[in-house]
CSV table of C-alpha atoms in Angstrom, one decimal:
chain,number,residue,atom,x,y,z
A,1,UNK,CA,76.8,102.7,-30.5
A,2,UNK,CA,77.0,98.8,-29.6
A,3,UNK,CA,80.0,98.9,-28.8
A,4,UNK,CA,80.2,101.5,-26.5
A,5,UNK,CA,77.4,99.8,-24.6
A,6,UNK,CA,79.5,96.6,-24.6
A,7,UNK,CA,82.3,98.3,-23.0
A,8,UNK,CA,84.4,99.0,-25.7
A,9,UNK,CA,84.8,102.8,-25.3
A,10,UNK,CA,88.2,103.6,-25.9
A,11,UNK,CA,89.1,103.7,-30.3
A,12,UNK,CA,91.7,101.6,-31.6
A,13,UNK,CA,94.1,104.3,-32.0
A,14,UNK,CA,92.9,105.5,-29.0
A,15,UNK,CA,94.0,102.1,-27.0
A,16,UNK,CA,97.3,102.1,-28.8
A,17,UNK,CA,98.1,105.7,-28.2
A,18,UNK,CA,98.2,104.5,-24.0
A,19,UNK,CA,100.3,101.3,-24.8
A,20,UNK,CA,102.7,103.9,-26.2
A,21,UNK,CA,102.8,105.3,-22.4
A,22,UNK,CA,102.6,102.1,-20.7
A,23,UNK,CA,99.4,102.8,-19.8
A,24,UNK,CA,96.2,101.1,-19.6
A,25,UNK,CA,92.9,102.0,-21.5
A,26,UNK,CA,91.0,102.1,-18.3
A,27,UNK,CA,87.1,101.4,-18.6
A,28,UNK,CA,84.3,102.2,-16.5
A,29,UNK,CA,81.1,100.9,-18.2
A,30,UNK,CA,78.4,102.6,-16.2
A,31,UNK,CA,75.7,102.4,-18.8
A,32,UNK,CA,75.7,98.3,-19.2
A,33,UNK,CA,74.0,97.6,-15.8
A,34,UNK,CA,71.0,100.1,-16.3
A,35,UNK,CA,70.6,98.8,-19.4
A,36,UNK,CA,70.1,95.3,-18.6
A,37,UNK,CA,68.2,96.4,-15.9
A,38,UNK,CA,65.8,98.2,-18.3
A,39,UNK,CA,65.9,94.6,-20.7
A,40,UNK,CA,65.0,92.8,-17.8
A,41,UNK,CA,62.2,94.8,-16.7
A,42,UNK,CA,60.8,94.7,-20.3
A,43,UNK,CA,61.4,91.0,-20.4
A,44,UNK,CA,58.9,90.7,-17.2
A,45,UNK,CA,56.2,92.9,-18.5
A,46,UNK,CA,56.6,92.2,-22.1
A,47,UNK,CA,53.5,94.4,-24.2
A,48,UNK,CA,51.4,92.7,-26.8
A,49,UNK,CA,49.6,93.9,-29.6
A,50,UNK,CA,45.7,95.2,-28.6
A,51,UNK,CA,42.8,95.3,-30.7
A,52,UNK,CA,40.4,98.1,-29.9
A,53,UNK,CA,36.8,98.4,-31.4
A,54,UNK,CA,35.7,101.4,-32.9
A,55,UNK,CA,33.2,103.3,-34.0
A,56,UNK,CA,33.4,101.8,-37.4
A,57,UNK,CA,34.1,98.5,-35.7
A,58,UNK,CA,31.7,96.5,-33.7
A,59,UNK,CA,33.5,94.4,-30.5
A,60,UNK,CA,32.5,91.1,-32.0
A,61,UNK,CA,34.6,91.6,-35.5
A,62,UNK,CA,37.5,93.1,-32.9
A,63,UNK,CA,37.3,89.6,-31.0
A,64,UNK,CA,37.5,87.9,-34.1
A,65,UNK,CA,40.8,89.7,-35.2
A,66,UNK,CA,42.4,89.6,-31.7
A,67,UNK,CA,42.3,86.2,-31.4
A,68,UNK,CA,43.8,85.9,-35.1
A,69,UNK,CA,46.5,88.5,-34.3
A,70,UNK,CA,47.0,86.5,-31.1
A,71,UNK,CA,47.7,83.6,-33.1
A,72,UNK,CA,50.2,84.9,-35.1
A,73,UNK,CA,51.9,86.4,-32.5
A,74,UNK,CA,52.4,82.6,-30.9
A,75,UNK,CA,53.2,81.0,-33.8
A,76,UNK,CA,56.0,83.8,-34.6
A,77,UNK,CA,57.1,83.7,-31.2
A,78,UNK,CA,56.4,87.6,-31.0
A,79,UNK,CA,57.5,88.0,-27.6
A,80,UNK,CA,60.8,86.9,-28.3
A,81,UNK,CA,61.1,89.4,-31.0
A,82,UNK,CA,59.8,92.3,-28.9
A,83,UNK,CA,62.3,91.5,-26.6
A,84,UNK,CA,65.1,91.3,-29.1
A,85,UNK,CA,63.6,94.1,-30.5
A,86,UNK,CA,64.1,96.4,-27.0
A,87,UNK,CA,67.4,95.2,-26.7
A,88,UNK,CA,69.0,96.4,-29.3
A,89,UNK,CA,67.1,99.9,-28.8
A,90,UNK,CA,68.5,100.2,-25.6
A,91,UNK,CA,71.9,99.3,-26.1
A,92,UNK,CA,71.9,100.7,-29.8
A,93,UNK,CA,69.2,103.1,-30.4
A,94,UNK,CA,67.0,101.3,-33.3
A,95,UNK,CA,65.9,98.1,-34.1
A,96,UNK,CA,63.2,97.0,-36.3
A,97,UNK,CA,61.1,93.7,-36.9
A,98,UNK,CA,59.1,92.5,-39.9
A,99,UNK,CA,55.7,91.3,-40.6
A,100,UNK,CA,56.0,89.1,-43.9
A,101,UNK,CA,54.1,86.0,-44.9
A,102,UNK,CA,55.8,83.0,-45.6
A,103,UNK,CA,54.8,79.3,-47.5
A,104,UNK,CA,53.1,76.5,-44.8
A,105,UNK,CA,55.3,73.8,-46.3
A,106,UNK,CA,57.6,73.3,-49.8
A,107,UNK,CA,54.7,72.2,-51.3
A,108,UNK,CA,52.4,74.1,-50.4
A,109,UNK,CA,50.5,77.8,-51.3
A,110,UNK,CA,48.8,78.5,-48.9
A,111,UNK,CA,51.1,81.5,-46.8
A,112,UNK,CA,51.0,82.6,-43.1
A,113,UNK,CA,51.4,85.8,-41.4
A,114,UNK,CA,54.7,85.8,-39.5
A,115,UNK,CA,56.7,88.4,-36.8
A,116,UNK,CA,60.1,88.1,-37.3
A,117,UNK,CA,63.4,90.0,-35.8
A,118,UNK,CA,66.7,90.5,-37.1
A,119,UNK,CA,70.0,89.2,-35.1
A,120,UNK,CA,71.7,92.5,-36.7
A,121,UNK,CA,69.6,95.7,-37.0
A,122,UNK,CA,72.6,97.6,-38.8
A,123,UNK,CA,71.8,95.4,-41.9
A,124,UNK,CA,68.6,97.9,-42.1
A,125,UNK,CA,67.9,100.9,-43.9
A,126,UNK,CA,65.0,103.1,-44.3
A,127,UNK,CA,64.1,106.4,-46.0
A,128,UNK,CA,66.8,109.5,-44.9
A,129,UNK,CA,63.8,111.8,-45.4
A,130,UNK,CA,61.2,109.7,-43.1
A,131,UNK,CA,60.2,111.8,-40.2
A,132,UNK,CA,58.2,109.7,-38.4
A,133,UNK,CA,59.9,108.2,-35.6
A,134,UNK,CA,58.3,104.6,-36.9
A,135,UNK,CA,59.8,105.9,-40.6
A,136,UNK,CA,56.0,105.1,-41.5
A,137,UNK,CA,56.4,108.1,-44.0
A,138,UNK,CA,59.3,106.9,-45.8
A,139,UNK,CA,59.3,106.2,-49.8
A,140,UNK,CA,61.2,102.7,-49.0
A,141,UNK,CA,62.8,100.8,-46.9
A,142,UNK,CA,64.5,97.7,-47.0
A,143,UNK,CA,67.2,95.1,-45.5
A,144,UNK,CA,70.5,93.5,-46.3
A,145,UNK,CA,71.1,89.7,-46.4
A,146,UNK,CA,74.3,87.9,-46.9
A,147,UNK,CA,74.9,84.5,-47.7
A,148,UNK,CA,77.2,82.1,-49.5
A,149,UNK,CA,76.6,81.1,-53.3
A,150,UNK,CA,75.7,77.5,-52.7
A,151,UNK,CA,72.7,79.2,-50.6
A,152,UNK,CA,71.6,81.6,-53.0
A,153,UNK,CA,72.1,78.9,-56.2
A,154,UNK,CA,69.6,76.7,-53.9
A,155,UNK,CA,67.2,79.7,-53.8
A,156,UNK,CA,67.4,81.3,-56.9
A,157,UNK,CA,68.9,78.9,-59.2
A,158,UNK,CA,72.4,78.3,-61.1
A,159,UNK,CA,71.7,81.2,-64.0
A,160,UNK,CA,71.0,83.8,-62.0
A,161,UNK,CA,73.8,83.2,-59.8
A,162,UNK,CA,75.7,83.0,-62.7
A,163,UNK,CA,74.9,86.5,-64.1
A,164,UNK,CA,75.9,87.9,-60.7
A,165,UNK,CA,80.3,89.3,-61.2
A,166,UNK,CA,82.6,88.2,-58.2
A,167,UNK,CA,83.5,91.7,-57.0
A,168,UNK,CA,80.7,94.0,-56.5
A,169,UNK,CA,81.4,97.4,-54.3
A,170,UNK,CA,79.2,100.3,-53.6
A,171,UNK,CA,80.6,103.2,-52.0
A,172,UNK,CA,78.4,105.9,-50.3
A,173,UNK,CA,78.0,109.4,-51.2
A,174,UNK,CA,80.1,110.6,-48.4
A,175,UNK,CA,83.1,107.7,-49.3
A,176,UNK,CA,83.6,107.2,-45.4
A,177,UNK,CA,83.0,103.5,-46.4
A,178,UNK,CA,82.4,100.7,-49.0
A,179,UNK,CA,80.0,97.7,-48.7
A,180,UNK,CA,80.6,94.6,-50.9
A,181,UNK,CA,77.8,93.1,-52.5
A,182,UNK,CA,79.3,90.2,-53.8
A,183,UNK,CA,82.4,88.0,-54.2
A,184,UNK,CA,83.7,84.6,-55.1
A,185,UNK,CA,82.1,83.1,-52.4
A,186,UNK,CA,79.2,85.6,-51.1
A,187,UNK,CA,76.3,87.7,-52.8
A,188,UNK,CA,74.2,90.2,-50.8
A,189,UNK,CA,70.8,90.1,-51.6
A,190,UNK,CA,68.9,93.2,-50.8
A,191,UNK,CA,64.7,93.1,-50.0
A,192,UNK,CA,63.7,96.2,-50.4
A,193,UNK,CA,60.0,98.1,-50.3
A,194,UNK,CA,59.1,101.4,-52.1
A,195,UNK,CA,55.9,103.2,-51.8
A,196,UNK,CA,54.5,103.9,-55.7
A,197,UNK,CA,52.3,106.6,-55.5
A,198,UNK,CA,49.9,108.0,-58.2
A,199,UNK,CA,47.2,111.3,-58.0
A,200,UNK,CA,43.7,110.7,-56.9
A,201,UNK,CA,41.3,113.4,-57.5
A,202,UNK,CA,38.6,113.9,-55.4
A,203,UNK,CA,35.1,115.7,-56.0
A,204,UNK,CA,33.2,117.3,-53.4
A,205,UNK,CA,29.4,117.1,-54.3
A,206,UNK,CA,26.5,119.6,-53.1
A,207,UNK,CA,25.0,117.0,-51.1
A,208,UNK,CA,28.1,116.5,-49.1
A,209,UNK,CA,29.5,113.5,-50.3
A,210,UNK,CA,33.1,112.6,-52.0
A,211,UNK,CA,33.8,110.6,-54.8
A,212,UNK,CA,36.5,109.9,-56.7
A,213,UNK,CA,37.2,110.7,-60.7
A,214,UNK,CA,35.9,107.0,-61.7
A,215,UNK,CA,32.9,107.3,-59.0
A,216,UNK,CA,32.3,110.8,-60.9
A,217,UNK,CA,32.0,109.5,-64.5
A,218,UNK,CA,30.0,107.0,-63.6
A,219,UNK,CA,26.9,109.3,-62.2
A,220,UNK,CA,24.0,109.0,-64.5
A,221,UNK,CA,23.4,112.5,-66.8
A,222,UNK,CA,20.2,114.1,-67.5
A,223,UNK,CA,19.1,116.6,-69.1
A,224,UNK,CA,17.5,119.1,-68.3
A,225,UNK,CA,16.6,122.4,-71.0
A,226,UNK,CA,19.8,121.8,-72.1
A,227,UNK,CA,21.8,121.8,-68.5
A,228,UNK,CA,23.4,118.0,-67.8
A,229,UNK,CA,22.8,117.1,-64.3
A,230,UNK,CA,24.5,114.8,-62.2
A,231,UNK,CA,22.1,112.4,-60.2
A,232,UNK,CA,23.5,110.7,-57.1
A,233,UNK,CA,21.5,107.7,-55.9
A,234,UNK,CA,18.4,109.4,-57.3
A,235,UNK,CA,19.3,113.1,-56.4
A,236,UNK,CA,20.1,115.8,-58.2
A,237,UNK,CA,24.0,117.2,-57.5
A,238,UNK,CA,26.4,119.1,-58.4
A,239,UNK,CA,30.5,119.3,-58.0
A,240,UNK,CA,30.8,121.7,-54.8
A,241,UNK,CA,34.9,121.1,-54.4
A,242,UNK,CA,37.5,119.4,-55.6
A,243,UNK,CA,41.4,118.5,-54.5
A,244,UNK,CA,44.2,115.8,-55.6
A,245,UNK,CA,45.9,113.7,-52.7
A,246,UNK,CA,48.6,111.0,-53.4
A,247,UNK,CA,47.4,106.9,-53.1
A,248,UNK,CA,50.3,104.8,-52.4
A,249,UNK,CA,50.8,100.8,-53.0
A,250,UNK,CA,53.6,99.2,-51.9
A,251,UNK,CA,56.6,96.9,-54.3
A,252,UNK,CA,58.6,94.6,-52.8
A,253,UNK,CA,61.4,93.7,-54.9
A,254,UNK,CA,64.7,91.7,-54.6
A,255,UNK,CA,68.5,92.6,-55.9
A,256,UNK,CA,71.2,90.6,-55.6
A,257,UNK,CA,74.9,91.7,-56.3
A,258,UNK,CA,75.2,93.8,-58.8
């Protein structure tokens, strides 16, 4: 709760109810100083990211891609948003940041990884069934952008801002509130990601090796009095197990208003 960590502990109705009494909504914020204590700390000994070699690894390709990660984390300004980032966990439980790439210049394609935060964390949403506390298993996830129609005709053109109705409204499953999507002088864009999934199946072979369906058909046949046999690099093998696990790619995709 922000607010409650901003000092403002006592409900609206709450407040009013001890102006009825002549009384004042006394309030004793006890959790503000620790937490700016804990900020500060964090702003002093500030973590970055670390790139570990391992066994699959050697140390010179991990030099290579600390020094590019430690690029992009200067040109982003990454500190900042850690810092940000701990902030607004401490004083409201979550935050979140983004790695995205972006255009050099207007006229320009070549795109560079950047680190950004957001100024409002509440604008984020991620998958109710993610357990992870990262939400690293969640089927999407996404954020909430709001800005004026002159902004979004300059991005996205006249006819699509056009198409877009002057009262949008969703309201959520449990109708304790509504959010407005777009009106006469806003439209809320919404960038979300979703995980697409499709089945993989996976063969075991004899030898001890797995391959997948399209690694399968391609094996060379032979055979042999009437037996086909499956030859692997020049060895004879056959299909020992075989499961189905989920591969996953990721969409990004943009809505606007309705």
């Amino acid at each position: 709760d922000y607010g409650c960590g901003k000092g403002e502990q006592w409900k609206e109705d709450e407040a009013k109810l001890f102006e009825t009494y002549k009384k004042i909504p006394l309030t004793v914020n006890k959790i503000r100083p620790l937490s700016n204590h804990m900020i500060g700390e964090q702003r002093k000994n500030t973590p970055n990211l670390q790139i570990l070699p391992t066994k699959n690894v050697d140390e010179r390709t991990a030099s290579i891609r600390e020094a590019l990660i430690k690029e992009i984390s200067l040109n982003s300004r990454a500190r900042v948003v850690y810092q940000n980032a701990f902030g607004q966990q401490v004083n409201g439980g979550f935050s979140a940041a983004l790695v995205f790439t972006e255009y050099d210049n207007d006229e320009s394609f070549d795109q560079n990884i950047v680190i950004r935060g957001f100024k409002d964390t509440t604008k984020c949403f991620w998958d109710l069934g993610a357990e992870s506390p990262c939400k690293t298993d969640g089927m999407y996830c996404g954020f909430r952008t709001t800005m004026s129609r002159e902004r979004f005709r300059q991005l996205y053109g006249k006819d699509i801002e056009k198409k877009i109705g002057s009262e949008t409204t969703d309201i959520t499953d449990t109708d304790s509130f509504a959010s407005t999507y777009s009106d006469e002088n806003s439209i809320t864009v919404i960038d979300l990601w979703e995980r697409k999934s499709k089945l993989i199946t996976l063969h075991q072979l004899s030898n001890g090796k797995s391959i997948r369906q399209e690694e399968l058909d391609a094996l060379e046949r032979v055979d042999l009095d009437g037996t086909e046999i499956l030859m692997y690099e020049g060895e004879p093998v056959t299909i020992y197990n075989e499961r189905t696990f989920p591969e996953y790619k990721v969409v990004h995709s943009k809505w606007g208003g309705d």
